[in-house]
Amino acid sequence: MSKQKDKNQVETTGHSWDGIEEYNNPLPRWWLWTFYLCIIWAIGYSIAYPAWPLAKEATAGLLGFSTRAQVADKIASFEEMNAAVDAELAAADVTEVVVGSDVHSYGVNAGAAVFRANCSQCHGSGAAGNKGYPNLLDNDWLWGGTVDEIAYTIQHGVRNETDDARYSEMPKFGADELLEDDQILQVVEYVLSISDQEHDAVLATEGAIVFEENCAACHAEDGTGDIYQGAPNLTDAIWLYGGAREDVQESVYNARYGVMPAWGLRLSEADVKAAALYVHNLGGGE
């Protein structure tokens, strides 16, 4: 007697693989139409808006939409809103900007943005610096820490190729054989002694003579430095390249030659002054 077909049993597609049959369960029509509509919408979107990447840029889209243009429009609107105070800051003598005034408040806030975008990569997000990059929060400034001196340093930079850059050059006393190896050891011990670090007293005594003859012209006879030459104070605990014996020896032997860009070539006059106000407002400087 043949088996009667169950009305609720799903039919198969007729395909069979190793005795395994495939049920014929088509997708719901509503799901298929939703899927087809999504495909149509995606095609339309890729035609209307930037979508397909090419060698140099993406397809522009028929509507000409651009997120970059939106950002540019937003920036332009804010620049228009701040145009008057920005022009006032650009024309102002940075030393005469009154703390708490609209120009000063604008400058400090604008300078924070300038600093984050251009300066934080070297000086750190909090301006505390790093080895080889000065801490802008303390009172130890190679080229002076008044707001106008800071503005000049930002404007022209340090040891770059522009004519007005801050410039000084420490001799390579070891690499250029200006001093004998034993003289370098002596002067290193002397520098450690005037900075109140552990040192060899005998070598330091001999190093005092070496220092007076070769280093005092820039670092001053007492080692307190000279901001007009960018010569650091060697008597405090603040060291740009490290104050350990090996760091000082490296500085004497091969010298240091840090470079800072002339930001005046990249930033507006107002941005330079804003950055100076922001840095000075951090609490360091003079």
PDB file of N, CA, C and O in Angstrom, residues 243-284:
ATOM      1  N   GLY A 243      70.520  65.361  31.894  1.00  0.00           N
ATOM      2  CA  GLY A 243      71.619  65.873  32.697  1.00  0.00           C
ATOM      3  C   GLY A 243      72.507  64.814  33.297  1.00  0.00           C
ATOM      4  O   GLY A 243      73.393  65.122  34.102  1.00  0.00           O
ATOM      5  N   ALA A 244      72.296  63.558  32.919  1.00  0.00           N
ATOM      6  CA  ALA A 244      73.166  62.492  33.400  1.00  0.00           C
ATOM      7  C   ALA A 244      74.561  62.649  32.793  1.00  0.00           C
ATOM      8  O   ALA A 244      74.738  63.325  31.769  1.00  0.00           O
ATOM      9  N   ARG A 245      75.540  62.011  33.409  1.00  0.00           N
ATOM     10  CA  ARG A 245      76.931  62.157  32.970  1.00  0.00           C
ATOM     11  C   ARG A 245      77.083  61.834  31.479  1.00  0.00           C
ATOM     12  O   ARG A 245      77.731  62.574  30.730  1.00  0.00           O
ATOM     13  N   GLU A 246      76.481  60.735  31.030  1.00  0.00           N
ATOM     14  CA  GLU A 246      76.621  60.344  29.625  1.00  0.00           C
ATOM     15  C   GLU A 246      75.914  61.338  28.688  1.00  0.00           C
ATOM     16  O   GLU A 246      76.364  61.555  27.555  1.00  0.00           O
ATOM     17  N   ASP A 247      74.815  61.947  29.161  1.00  0.00           N
ATOM     18  CA  ASP A 247      74.117  62.932  28.332  1.00  0.00           C
ATOM     19  C   ASP A 247      74.944  64.202  28.184  1.00  0.00           C
ATOM     20  O   ASP A 247      75.051  64.765  27.088  1.00  0.00           O
ATOM     21  N   VAL A 248      75.521  64.653  29.281  1.00  0.00           N
ATOM     22  CA  VAL A 248      76.353  65.857  29.231  1.00  0.00           C
ATOM     23  C   VAL A 248      77.583  65.618  28.368  1.00  0.00           C
ATOM     24  O   VAL A 248      77.991  66.464  27.566  1.00  0.00           O
ATOM     25  N   GLN A 249      78.160  64.446  28.492  1.00  0.00           N
ATOM     26  CA  GLN A 249      79.339  64.117  27.693  1.00  0.00           C
ATOM     27  C   GLN A 249      78.997  64.092  26.206  1.00  0.00           C
ATOM     28  O   GLN A 249      79.770  64.579  25.377  1.00  0.00           O
ATOM     29  N   GLU A 250      77.838  63.546  25.877  1.00  0.00           N
ATOM     30  CA  GLU A 250      77.404  63.536  24.479  1.00  0.00           C
ATOM     31  C   GLU A 250      77.213  64.955  23.965  1.00  0.00           C
ATOM     32  O   GLU A 250      77.581  65.275  22.822  1.00  0.00           O
ATOM     33  N   SER A 251      76.648  65.828  24.795  1.00  0.00           N
ATOM     34  CA  SER A 251      76.439  67.226  24.391  1.00  0.00           C
ATOM     35  C   SER A 251      77.764  67.922  24.136  1.00  0.00           C
ATOM     36  O   SER A 251      77.901  68.683  23.171  1.00  0.00           O
ATOM     37  N   VAL A 252      78.737  67.689  24.992  1.00  0.00           N
ATOM     38  CA  VAL A 252      80.045  68.329  24.816  1.00  0.00           C
ATOM     39  C   VAL A 252      80.765  67.756  23.602  1.00  0.00           C
ATOM     40  O   VAL A 252      81.372  68.487  22.815  1.00  0.00           O
ATOM     41  N   TYR A 253      80.692  66.458  23.439  1.00  0.00           N
ATOM     42  CA  TYR A 253      81.455  65.790  22.375  1.00  0.00           C
ATOM     43  C   TYR A 253      80.880  66.099  20.988  1.00  0.00           C
ATOM     44  O   TYR A 253      81.612  66.492  20.079  1.00  0.00           O
ATOM     45  N   ASN A 254      79.553  65.922  20.824  1.00  0.00           N
ATOM     46  CA  ASN A 254      78.941  66.055  19.501  1.00  0.00           C
ATOM     47  C   ASN A 254      78.049  67.284  19.348  1.00  0.00           C
ATOM     48  O   ASN A 254      77.562  67.555  18.244  1.00  0.00           O
ATOM     49  N   ALA A 255      77.831  68.008  20.435  1.00  0.00           N
ATOM     50  CA  ALA A 255      76.960  69.187  20.442  1.00  0.00           C
ATOM     51  C   ALA A 255      75.509  68.789  20.149  1.00  0.00           C
ATOM     52  O   ALA A 255      75.205  67.634  19.857  1.00  0.00           O
ATOM     53  N   ARG A 256      74.633  69.754  20.250  1.00  0.00           N
ATOM     54  CA  ARG A 256      73.213  69.550  19.965  1.00  0.00           C
ATOM     55  C   ARG A 256      72.790  70.589  18.941  1.00  0.00           C
ATOM     56  O   ARG A 256      73.329  71.686  18.896  1.00  0.00           O
ATOM     57  N   TYR A 257      71.794  70.238  18.137  1.00  0.00           N
ATOM     58  CA  TYR A 257      71.434  71.147  17.056  1.00  0.00           C
ATOM     59  C   TYR A 257      69.941  71.018  16.752  1.00  0.00           C
ATOM     60  O   TYR A 257      69.541  70.621  15.674  1.00  0.00           O
ATOM     61  N   GLY A 258      69.107  71.373  17.737  1.00  0.00           N
ATOM     62  CA  GLY A 258      67.662  71.294  17.534  1.00  0.00           C
ATOM     63  C   GLY A 258      67.173  72.352  16.563  1.00  0.00           C
ATOM     64  O   GLY A 258      67.697  73.469  16.506  1.00  0.00           O
ATOM     65  N   VAL A 259      66.159  71.997  15.776  1.00  0.00           N
ATOM     66  CA  VAL A 259      65.609  72.897  14.766  1.00  0.00           C
ATOM     67  C   VAL A 259      64.100  73.060  14.999  1.00  0.00           C
ATOM     68  O   VAL A 259      63.407  72.099  15.299  1.00  0.00           O
ATOM     69  N   MET A 260      63.626  74.287  14.869  1.00  0.00           N
ATOM     70  CA  MET A 260      62.193  74.581  14.956  1.00  0.00           C
ATOM     71  C   MET A 260      61.772  75.318  13.692  1.00  0.00           C
ATOM     72  O   MET A 260      62.470  76.232  13.242  1.00  0.00           O
ATOM     73  N   PRO A 261      60.651  74.949  13.079  1.00  0.00           N
ATOM     74  CA  PRO A 261      60.224  75.626  11.845  1.00  0.00           C
ATOM     75  C   PRO A 261      59.884  77.090  12.092  1.00  0.00           C
ATOM     76  O   PRO A 261      59.546  77.490  13.208  1.00  0.00           O
ATOM     77  N   ALA A 262      59.948  77.864  11.038  1.00  0.00           N
ATOM     78  CA  ALA A 262      59.488  79.258  11.092  1.00  0.00           C
ATOM     79  C   ALA A 262      57.990  79.244  10.815  1.00  0.00           C
ATOM     80  O   ALA A 262      57.544  79.237   9.671  1.00  0.00           O
ATOM     81  N   TRP A 263      57.201  79.238  11.885  1.00  0.00           N
ATOM     82  CA  TRP A 263      55.754  79.092  11.721  1.00  0.00           C
ATOM     83  C   TRP A 263      55.114  80.300  11.068  1.00  0.00           C
ATOM     84  O   TRP A 263      53.986  80.226  10.572  1.00  0.00           O
ATOM     85  N   GLY A 264      55.818  81.410  11.050  1.00  0.00           N
ATOM     86  CA  GLY A 264      55.286  82.584  10.380  1.00  0.00           C
ATOM     87  C   GLY A 264      55.098  82.384   8.888  1.00  0.00           C
ATOM     88  O   GLY A 264      54.332  83.107   8.244  1.00  0.00           O
ATOM     89  N   LEU A 265      55.793  81.393   8.321  1.00  0.00           N
ATOM     90  CA  LEU A 265      55.634  81.089   6.897  1.00  0.00           C
ATOM     91  C   LEU A 265      54.397  80.237   6.639  1.00  0.00           C
ATOM     92  O   LEU A 265      53.966  80.107   5.490  1.00  0.00           O
ATOM     93  N   ARG A 266      53.833  79.659   7.696  1.00  0.00           N
ATOM     94  CA  ARG A 266      52.688  78.749   7.528  1.00  0.00           C
ATOM     95  C   ARG A 266      51.425  79.277   8.191  1.00  0.00           C
ATOM     96  O   ARG A 266      50.317  78.907   7.797  1.00  0.00           O
ATOM     97  N   LEU A 267      51.595  80.097   9.225  1.00  0.00           N
ATOM     98  CA  LEU A 267      50.455  80.599   9.983  1.00  0.00           C
ATOM     99  C   LEU A 267      50.263  82.084   9.726  1.00  0.00           C
ATOM    100  O   LEU A 267      51.191  82.795   9.353  1.00  0.00           O
ATOM    101  N   SER A 268      49.041  82.542   9.978  1.00  0.00           N
ATOM    102  CA  SER A 268      48.758  83.969   9.852  1.00  0.00           C
ATOM    103  C   SER A 268      49.365  84.721  11.030  1.00  0.00           C
ATOM    104  O   SER A 268      49.754  84.130  12.040  1.00  0.00           O
ATOM    105  N   GLU A 269      49.432  86.037  10.904  1.00  0.00           N
ATOM    106  CA  GLU A 269      49.953  86.872  11.987  1.00  0.00           C
ATOM    107  C   GLU A 269      49.129  86.682  13.249  1.00  0.00           C
ATOM    108  O   GLU A 269      49.667  86.597  14.359  1.00  0.00           O
ATOM    109  N   ALA A 270      47.814  86.602  13.084  1.00  0.00           N
ATOM    110  CA  ALA A 270      46.936  86.414  14.244  1.00  0.00           C
ATOM    111  C   ALA A 270      47.174  85.058  14.897  1.00  0.00           C
ATOM    112  O   ALA A 270      47.172  84.941  16.132  1.00  0.00           O
ATOM    113  N   ASP A 271      47.387  84.020  14.094  1.00  0.00           N
ATOM    114  CA  ASP A 271      47.620  82.681  14.649  1.00  0.00           C
ATOM    115  C   ASP A 271      48.928  82.628  15.433  1.00  0.00           C
ATOM    116  O   ASP A 271      49.014  81.968  16.471  1.00  0.00           O
ATOM    117  N   VAL A 272      49.958  83.295  14.919  1.00  0.00           N
ATOM    118  CA  VAL A 272      51.246  83.320  15.626  1.00  0.00           C
ATOM    119  C   VAL A 272      51.086  84.000  16.979  1.00  0.00           C
ATOM    120  O   VAL A 272      51.557  83.495  18.015  1.00  0.00           O
ATOM    121  N   LYS A 273      50.413  85.145  16.995  1.00  0.00           N
ATOM    122  CA  LYS A 273      50.225  85.867  18.253  1.00  0.00           C
ATOM    123  C   LYS A 273      49.308  85.097  19.194  1.00  0.00           C
ATOM    124  O   LYS A 273      49.514  85.096  20.415  1.00  0.00           O
ATOM    125  N   ALA A 274      48.311  84.426  18.636  1.00  0.00           N
ATOM    126  CA  ALA A 274      47.417  83.613  19.466  1.00  0.00           C
ATOM    127  C   ALA A 274      48.189  82.484  20.132  1.00  0.00           C
ATOM    128  O   ALA A 274      48.004  82.198  21.324  1.00  0.00           O
ATOM    129  N   ALA A 275      49.069  81.828  19.369  1.00  0.00           N
ATOM    130  CA  ALA A 275      49.873  80.737  19.937  1.00  0.00           C
ATOM    131  C   ALA A 275      50.790  81.261  21.032  1.00  0.00           C
ATOM    132  O   ALA A 275      50.977  80.609  22.071  1.00  0.00           O
ATOM    133  N   ALA A 276      51.350  82.449  20.832  1.00  0.00           N
ATOM    134  CA  ALA A 276      52.221  83.048  21.848  1.00  0.00           C
ATOM    135  C   ALA A 276      51.438  83.351  23.120  1.00  0.00           C
ATOM    136  O   ALA A 276      51.909  83.093  24.238  1.00  0.00           O
ATOM    137  N   LEU A 277      50.237  83.901  22.973  1.00  0.00           N
ATOM    138  CA  LEU A 277      49.403  84.196  24.139  1.00  0.00           C
ATOM    139  C   LEU A 277      49.022  82.921  24.874  1.00  0.00           C
ATOM    140  O   LEU A 277      49.018  82.869  26.107  1.00  0.00           O
ATOM    141  N   TYR A 278      48.713  81.874  24.116  1.00  0.00           N
ATOM    142  CA  TYR A 278      48.337  80.603  24.741  1.00  0.00           C
ATOM    143  C   TYR A 278      49.503  80.010  25.516  1.00  0.00           C
ATOM    144  O   TYR A 278      49.351  79.611  26.679  1.00  0.00           O
ATOM    145  N   VAL A 279      50.674  79.957  24.891  1.00  0.00           N
ATOM    146  CA  VAL A 279      51.852  79.382  25.552  1.00  0.00           C
ATOM    147  C   VAL A 279      52.215  80.189  26.798  1.00  0.00           C
ATOM    148  O   VAL A 279      52.484  79.626  27.863  1.00  0.00           O
ATOM    149  N   HIS A 280      52.207  81.510  26.665  1.00  0.00           N
ATOM    150  CA  HIS A 280      52.538  82.350  27.818  1.00  0.00           C
ATOM    151  C   HIS A 280      51.503  82.201  28.919  1.00  0.00           C
ATOM    152  O   HIS A 280      51.829  82.279  30.109  1.00  0.00           O
ATOM    153  N   ASN A 281      50.257  81.968  28.529  1.00  0.00           N
ATOM    154  CA  ASN A 281      49.173  81.843  29.507  1.00  0.00           C
ATOM    155  C   ASN A 281      49.224  80.513  30.269  1.00  0.00           C
ATOM    156  O   ASN A 281      48.541  80.352  31.290  1.00  0.00           O
ATOM    157  N   LEU A 282      50.040  79.564  29.786  1.00  0.00           N
ATOM    158  CA  LEU A 282      50.138  78.270  30.458  1.00  0.00           C
ATOM    159  C   LEU A 282      50.815  78.389  31.814  1.00  0.00           C
ATOM    160  O   LEU A 282      50.748  77.460  32.633  1.00  0.00           O
ATOM    161  N   GLY A 283      51.520  79.471  32.033  1.00  0.00           N
ATOM    162  CA  GLY A 283      52.141  79.685  33.341  1.00  0.00           C
ATOM    163  C   GLY A 283      53.629  79.755  33.326  1.00  0.00           C
ATOM    164  O   GLY A 283      54.264  80.217  34.279  1.00  0.00           O
ATOM    165  N   GLY A 284      54.255  79.302  32.236  1.00  0.00           N
ATOM    166  CA  GLY A 284      55.706  79.409  32.135  1.00  0.00           C
ATOM    167  C   GLY A 284      56.099  80.770  31.607  1.00  0.00           C
ATOM    168  O   GLY A 284      55.271  81.677  31.486  1.00  0.00           O
TER     169      GLY A 284
END
